[in-house]
Amino acid sequence: GNSVTQMEGPVTLSEEAFLTINCTYTATGYPSLFWYVQYPGEGLQLLLKATKADDKGSNKGFEATYRKETTSFHLEKGSVQVSDSAVYFCALSPMNTGNQFYFGTGTSLTVIP
Amino acid sequence: DGGITQSPKYLFRKEGQNVTLSCEQNLNHDAMYWYRQDPGQGLRLIYYSQIVNDFQKGDIAEGYSVSREKKESFPLTVTSAQKNPTAFYLCASSIGGLGGPDTQYFGPGTRLTVL
């Protein structure tokens, strides 16, 4: 079946630290992979996506590379800011499943000055 | 500006009452979705619709109902049969109709509290 396993939080980092949030997936075929960000009290915003193996999605300093050999899509940022404090969700959209999505459980990130 | 709107942002309901949450999109998307999010939890799919006048149950449909009479609108009714309705409700839409990978876009959410 299809599933996403995401690194448990919460994660607390100092400003300018390096961020990695791990995400691995199970899916048949070639799904699309996503990272969404949710700020307190708000909906989810699409942060980045990748649609095929070895693609790198990037946005606002965040990056993630679609690794089919390790079925992973880890989120990274070289230098986090206080404004990056939020909950991050990894998700996949499989092939041929009527447009359904599968979400990880979310990882809460707090960046302290 | 294209996007998804949900109203109201906060909603209070007495036990035993039905309540309807609004979701409207002007992205010309075929597919729409409703999710429930509990504190510190991930998203759980309630209902989804891939086309007007058609919808399917998600993982936690009991106690909820939906309609899809117009492409741009997908209201969710939380009925009195839903035992624990207090939660944050998120509506999403996607292009749909592809039968394959797609991208979902989310509204700002409605926080429902049952008093």
mmCIF file of C-alpha atoms in Angstrom:
data_model
loop_
_atom_site.group_PDB
_atom_site.id
_atom_site.type_symbol
_atom_site.label_atom_id
_atom_site.label_comp_id
_atom_site.label_asym_id
_atom_site.label_seq_id
_atom_site.Cartn_x
_atom_site.Cartn_y
_atom_site.Cartn_z
ATOM 1 C CA GLY A 1 0.000 0.000 0.000
ATOM 2 C CA ASN A 2 0.886 3.674 0.124
ATOM 3 C CA SER A 3 2.249 5.332 3.238
ATOM 4 C CA VAL A 4 4.566 8.055 4.503
ATOM 5 C CA THR A 5 6.760 7.789 7.569
ATOM 6 C CA GLN A 6 8.034 11.018 8.953
ATOM 7 C CA MET A 7 10.566 11.886 11.613
ATOM 8 C CA GLU A 8 8.947 12.387 14.977
ATOM 9 C CA GLY A 9 9.231 15.720 16.669
ATOM 10 C CA PRO A 10 9.276 18.093 18.183
ATOM 11 C CA VAL A 11 12.520 19.507 16.850
ATOM 12 C CA THR A 12 14.124 22.528 18.501
ATOM 13 C CA LEU A 13 17.024 24.329 16.836
ATOM 14 C CA SER A 14 18.930 27.511 17.342
ATOM 15 C CA GLU A 15 18.758 30.168 14.668
ATOM 16 C CA GLU A 16 21.169 29.516 11.765
ATOM 17 C CA ALA A 17 21.399 25.801 12.553
ATOM 18 C CA PHE A 18 21.133 23.150 9.839
ATOM 19 C CA LEU A 19 17.771 21.412 9.530
ATOM 20 C CA THR A 20 16.983 17.890 8.368
ATOM 21 C CA ILE A 21 13.542 16.330 8.671
ATOM 22 C CA ASN A 22 13.480 12.730 7.485
ATOM 23 C CA CYS A 23 10.715 11.319 5.330
ATOM 24 C CA THR A 24 10.464 7.871 3.784
ATOM 25 C CA TYR A 25 7.629 6.473 1.745
ATOM 26 C CA THR A 26 6.069 3.302 0.450
ATOM 27 C CA ALA A 27 4.324 3.380 -2.894
ATOM 28 C CA THR A 28 4.048 1.496 -6.136
ATOM 29 C CA GLY A 29 5.209 3.084 -9.316
ATOM 30 C CA TYR A 30 6.359 6.679 -9.376
ATOM 31 C CA PRO A 31 4.463 8.906 -6.980
ATOM 32 C CA SER A 32 4.876 12.648 -6.647
ATOM 33 C CA LEU A 33 6.324 13.783 -3.328
ATOM 34 C CA PHE A 34 5.584 16.959 -1.387
ATOM 35 C CA TRP A 35 6.476 18.980 1.667
ATOM 36 C CA TYR A 36 3.809 21.191 3.177
ATOM 37 C CA VAL A 37 4.219 23.713 5.994
ATOM 38 C CA GLN A 38 1.553 24.697 8.522
ATOM 39 C CA TYR A 39 1.885 27.808 10.655
ATOM 40 C CA PRO A 40 -0.142 27.984 13.879
ATOM 41 C CA GLY A 41 -3.872 28.268 13.275
ATOM 42 C CA GLU A 42 -3.527 28.154 9.489
ATOM 43 C CA GLY A 43 -4.012 25.724 6.634
ATOM 44 C CA LEU A 44 -1.244 23.834 4.891
ATOM 45 C CA GLN A 45 0.905 25.634 2.355
ATOM 46 C CA LEU A 46 2.767 23.805 -0.374
ATOM 47 C CA LEU A 47 6.475 24.263 0.320
ATOM 48 C CA LEU A 48 8.023 22.199 -2.464
ATOM 49 C CA LYS A 49 7.462 19.142 -4.577
ATOM 50 C CA ALA A 50 9.219 16.639 -6.835
ATOM 51 C CA THR A 51 7.555 14.530 -9.453
ATOM 52 C CA LYS A 52 10.223 12.033 -10.512
ATOM 53 C CA ALA A 53 13.306 10.283 -9.235
ATOM 54 C CA ASP A 54 16.373 12.487 -8.644
ATOM 55 C CA ASP A 55 14.295 15.664 -8.927
ATOM 56 C CA LYS A 56 15.140 18.298 -6.350
ATOM 57 C CA GLY A 57 12.345 20.499 -5.089
ATOM 58 C CA SER A 58 13.350 23.820 -3.562
ATOM 59 C CA ASN A 59 11.705 26.920 -2.138
ATOM 60 C CA LYS A 60 12.599 29.609 0.433
ATOM 61 C CA GLY A 61 15.950 27.949 1.150
ATOM 62 C CA PHE A 62 14.405 24.528 1.746
ATOM 63 C CA GLU A 63 15.365 21.575 -0.443
ATOM 64 C CA ALA A 64 14.382 17.939 -0.804
ATOM 65 C CA THR A 65 15.600 15.332 -3.297
ATOM 66 C CA TYR A 66 13.437 12.461 -4.542
ATOM 67 C CA ARG A 67 15.514 9.338 -3.905
ATOM 68 C CA LYS A 68 13.862 6.279 -5.341
ATOM 69 C CA GLU A 69 16.643 3.910 -4.319
ATOM 70 C CA THR A 70 16.148 4.757 -0.649
ATOM 71 C CA THR A 71 12.441 5.747 -0.994
ATOM 72 C CA SER A 72 13.195 9.000 0.785
ATOM 73 C CA PHE A 73 12.419 12.705 0.466
ATOM 74 C CA HIS A 74 14.247 14.390 3.349
ATOM 75 C CA LEU A 75 13.718 18.103 3.921
ATOM 76 C CA GLU A 76 16.823 20.244 4.493
ATOM 77 C CA LYS A 77 17.662 23.868 5.097
ATOM 78 C CA GLY A 78 21.133 25.192 5.634
ATOM 79 C CA SER A 79 20.315 27.984 8.073
ATOM 80 C CA VAL A 80 16.955 28.149 9.828
ATOM 81 C CA GLN A 81 15.265 31.320 11.036
ATOM 82 C CA VAL A 82 12.787 31.947 13.825
ATOM 83 C CA SER A 83 10.129 32.475 11.147
ATOM 84 C CA ASP A 84 10.588 28.846 10.018
ATOM 85 C CA SER A 85 8.933 27.645 13.219
ATOM 86 C CA ALA A 86 5.963 25.587 12.045
ATOM 87 C CA VAL A 87 4.768 22.032 11.483
ATOM 88 C CA TYR A 88 6.099 20.299 8.368
ATOM 89 C CA PHE A 89 4.220 17.516 6.592
ATOM 90 C CA CYS A 90 5.616 15.094 4.052
ATOM 91 C CA ALA A 91 3.084 13.720 1.572
ATOM 92 C CA LEU A 92 2.803 11.583 -1.516
ATOM 93 C CA SER A 93 0.381 11.402 -4.393
ATOM 94 C CA PRO A 94 0.493 7.958 -5.974
ATOM 95 C CA MET A 95 -0.217 6.930 -9.485
ATOM 96 C CA ASN A 96 -3.685 5.734 -10.418
ATOM 97 C CA THR A 97 -5.447 6.183 -7.091
ATOM 98 C CA GLY A 98 -8.066 8.783 -7.872
ATOM 99 C CA ASN A 99 -5.983 11.735 -6.716
ATOM 100 C CA GLN A 100 -5.769 10.673 -3.077
ATOM 101 C CA PHE A 101 -2.957 11.929 -0.911
ATOM 102 C CA TYR A 102 -1.059 10.257 1.890
ATOM 103 C CA PHE A 103 0.362 12.448 4.653
ATOM 104 C CA GLY A 104 2.953 11.893 7.299
ATOM 105 C CA THR A 105 2.062 12.762 10.878
ATOM 106 C CA GLY A 106 3.894 16.084 10.805
ATOM 107 C CA THR A 107 7.059 17.334 12.497
ATOM 108 C CA SER A 108 6.926 20.381 14.705
ATOM 109 C CA LEU A 109 9.930 22.697 14.397
ATOM 110 C CA THR A 110 10.744 25.462 16.847
ATOM 111 C CA VAL A 111 13.641 27.795 16.115
ATOM 112 C CA ILE A 112 14.968 29.791 19.039
ATOM 113 C CA PRO A 113 16.938 33.034 18.681
ATOM 114 C CA ASP B 1 -6.520 36.019 -6.727
ATOM 115 C CA GLY B 2 -7.185 32.317 -7.124
ATOM 116 C CA GLY B 3 -7.540 30.271 -4.013
ATOM 117 C CA ILE B 4 -9.637 28.363 -1.549
ATOM 118 C CA THR B 5 -11.787 30.046 1.050
ATOM 119 C CA GLN B 6 -13.291 28.477 4.117
ATOM 120 C CA SER B 7 -15.810 30.084 6.373
ATOM 121 C CA PRO B 8 -16.206 30.746 9.153
ATOM 122 C CA LYS B 9 -12.709 30.647 10.666
ATOM 123 C CA TYR B 10 -14.112 29.816 14.115
ATOM 124 C CA LEU B 11 -17.387 28.033 14.737
ATOM 125 C CA PHE B 12 -19.103 27.113 17.936
ATOM 126 C CA ARG B 13 -21.873 24.575 18.174
ATOM 127 C CA LYS B 14 -24.012 23.171 20.905
ATOM 128 C CA GLU B 15 -24.136 19.425 21.326
ATOM 129 C CA GLY B 16 -26.863 17.819 19.258
ATOM 130 C CA GLN B 17 -26.809 20.461 16.510
ATOM 131 C CA ASN B 18 -25.794 19.958 12.910
ATOM 132 C CA VAL B 19 -23.417 22.528 11.462
ATOM 133 C CA THR B 20 -22.220 23.186 7.913
ATOM 134 C CA LEU B 21 -18.710 24.317 7.014
ATOM 135 C CA SER B 22 -18.232 26.172 3.774
ATOM 136 C CA CYS B 23 -15.477 25.581 1.211
ATOM 137 C CA GLU B 24 -15.234 27.476 -2.059
ATOM 138 C CA GLN B 25 -12.489 27.452 -4.698
ATOM 139 C CA ASN B 26 -11.960 29.537 -7.807
ATOM 140 C CA LEU B 27 -9.064 27.494 -9.159
ATOM 141 C CA ASN B 28 -11.281 25.574 -11.587
ATOM 142 C CA HIS B 29 -10.226 22.351 -9.888
ATOM 143 C CA ASP B 30 -12.264 19.197 -10.374
ATOM 144 C CA ALA B 31 -11.269 17.451 -7.146
ATOM 145 C CA MET B 32 -12.006 18.636 -3.610
ATOM 146 C CA TYR B 33 -11.280 17.139 -0.209
ATOM 147 C CA TRP B 34 -12.142 17.501 3.470
ATOM 148 C CA TYR B 35 -9.677 16.639 6.223
ATOM 149 C CA ARG B 36 -9.883 16.677 9.973
ATOM 150 C CA GLN B 37 -6.898 17.609 12.139
ATOM 151 C CA ASP B 38 -6.784 17.070 15.887
ATOM 152 C CA PRO B 39 -4.228 18.833 18.127
ATOM 153 C CA GLY B 40 -0.726 17.559 17.478
ATOM 154 C CA GLN B 41 -2.025 15.085 14.917
ATOM 155 C CA GLY B 42 -1.765 14.604 11.202
ATOM 156 C CA LEU B 43 -4.573 14.891 8.676
ATOM 157 C CA ARG B 44 -7.360 12.379 8.294
ATOM 158 C CA LEU B 45 -9.481 12.262 5.161
ATOM 159 C CA ILE B 46 -13.241 12.643 5.704
ATOM 160 C CA TYR B 47 -14.677 12.851 2.173
ATOM 161 C CA TYR B 48 -13.453 13.660 -1.286
ATOM 162 C CA SER B 49 -15.035 14.466 -4.611
ATOM 163 C CA GLN B 50 -13.456 14.030 -8.003
ATOM 164 C CA ILE B 51 -16.272 15.565 -10.007
ATOM 165 C CA VAL B 52 -19.542 17.431 -9.570
ATOM 166 C CA ASN B 53 -22.403 15.323 -8.159
ATOM 167 C CA ASP B 54 -20.056 12.576 -7.058
ATOM 168 C CA PHE B 55 -18.127 11.994 -3.820
ATOM 169 C CA GLN B 56 -16.526 9.171 -1.866
ATOM 170 C CA LYS B 57 -16.009 8.416 1.792
ATOM 171 C CA GLY B 58 -12.582 8.785 3.245
ATOM 172 C CA ASP B 59 -11.164 7.134 6.326
ATOM 173 C CA ILE B 60 -13.428 8.799 8.916
ATOM 174 C CA ALA B 61 -16.724 9.627 7.161
ATOM 175 C CA GLU B 62 -19.055 8.529 9.959
ATOM 176 C CA GLY B 63 -21.031 11.459 11.353
ATOM 177 C CA TYR B 64 -20.279 13.700 8.369
ATOM 178 C CA SER B 65 -22.032 14.435 5.093
ATOM 179 C CA VAL B 66 -21.112 16.408 1.969
ATOM 180 C CA SER B 67 -22.589 17.607 -1.287
ATOM 181 C CA ARG B 68 -21.013 18.663 -4.573
ATOM 182 C CA GLU B 69 -23.675 20.463 -6.575
ATOM 183 C CA LYS B 70 -21.267 22.988 -8.062
ATOM 184 C CA LYS B 71 -17.667 22.614 -9.173
ATOM 185 C CA GLU B 72 -16.471 25.434 -6.950
ATOM 186 C CA SER B 73 -18.247 24.422 -3.745
ATOM 187 C CA PHE B 74 -17.916 21.426 -1.412
ATOM 188 C CA PRO B 75 -19.710 22.047 1.913
ATOM 189 C CA LEU B 76 -19.233 19.697 4.849
ATOM 190 C CA THR B 77 -21.988 19.044 7.379
ATOM 191 C CA VAL B 78 -20.980 17.825 10.803
ATOM 192 C CA THR B 79 -24.008 16.001 12.141
ATOM 193 C CA SER B 80 -25.063 15.287 15.692
ATOM 194 C CA ALA B 81 -24.005 11.682 15.068
ATOM 195 C CA GLN B 82 -20.343 12.719 15.084
ATOM 196 C CA LYS B 83 -19.292 11.831 18.627
ATOM 197 C CA ASN B 84 -16.257 14.064 18.951
ATOM 198 C CA PRO B 85 -16.555 16.896 16.429
ATOM 199 C CA THR B 86 -14.257 19.458 18.061
ATOM 200 C CA ALA B 87 -11.327 19.757 15.644
ATOM 201 C CA PHE B 88 -9.682 21.826 12.936
ATOM 202 C CA TYR B 89 -11.217 21.176 9.508
ATOM 203 C CA LEU B 90 -9.258 21.681 6.327
ATOM 204 C CA CYS B 91 -10.588 21.819 2.798
ATOM 205 C CA ALA B 92 -8.331 21.199 -0.196
ATOM 206 C CA SER B 93 -8.619 21.021 -3.944
ATOM 207 C CA SER B 94 -6.576 19.685 -6.835
ATOM 208 C CA ILE B 95 -6.786 19.674 -10.612
ATOM 209 C CA GLY B 96 -7.956 16.067 -10.517
ATOM 210 C CA GLY B 97 -9.109 13.995 -13.440
ATOM 211 C CA LEU B 98 -5.590 12.773 -14.067
ATOM 212 C CA GLY B 99 -5.844 9.366 -12.463
ATOM 213 C CA GLY B 100 -2.311 9.954 -11.316
ATOM 214 C CA PRO B 101 -0.112 12.232 -9.199
ATOM 215 C CA ASP B 102 -1.638 15.582 -8.388
ATOM 216 C CA THR B 103 -1.000 18.607 -6.143
ATOM 217 C CA GLN B 104 -3.410 19.591 -3.373
ATOM 218 C CA TYR B 105 -3.949 23.200 -2.302
ATOM 219 C CA PHE B 106 -5.443 24.002 1.072
ATOM 220 C CA GLY B 107 -7.803 26.558 2.515
ATOM 221 C CA PRO B 108 -7.113 28.383 5.805
ATOM 222 C CA GLY B 109 -9.234 25.984 7.862
ATOM 223 C CA THR B 110 -12.231 26.201 10.195
ATOM 224 C CA ARG B 111 -11.870 25.522 13.900
ATOM 225 C CA LEU B 112 -15.041 23.903 15.218
ATOM 226 C CA THR B 113 -15.693 23.793 18.941
ATOM 227 C CA VAL B 114 -18.634 21.943 20.439
ATOM 228 C CA LEU B 115 -19.818 23.453 23.695
#
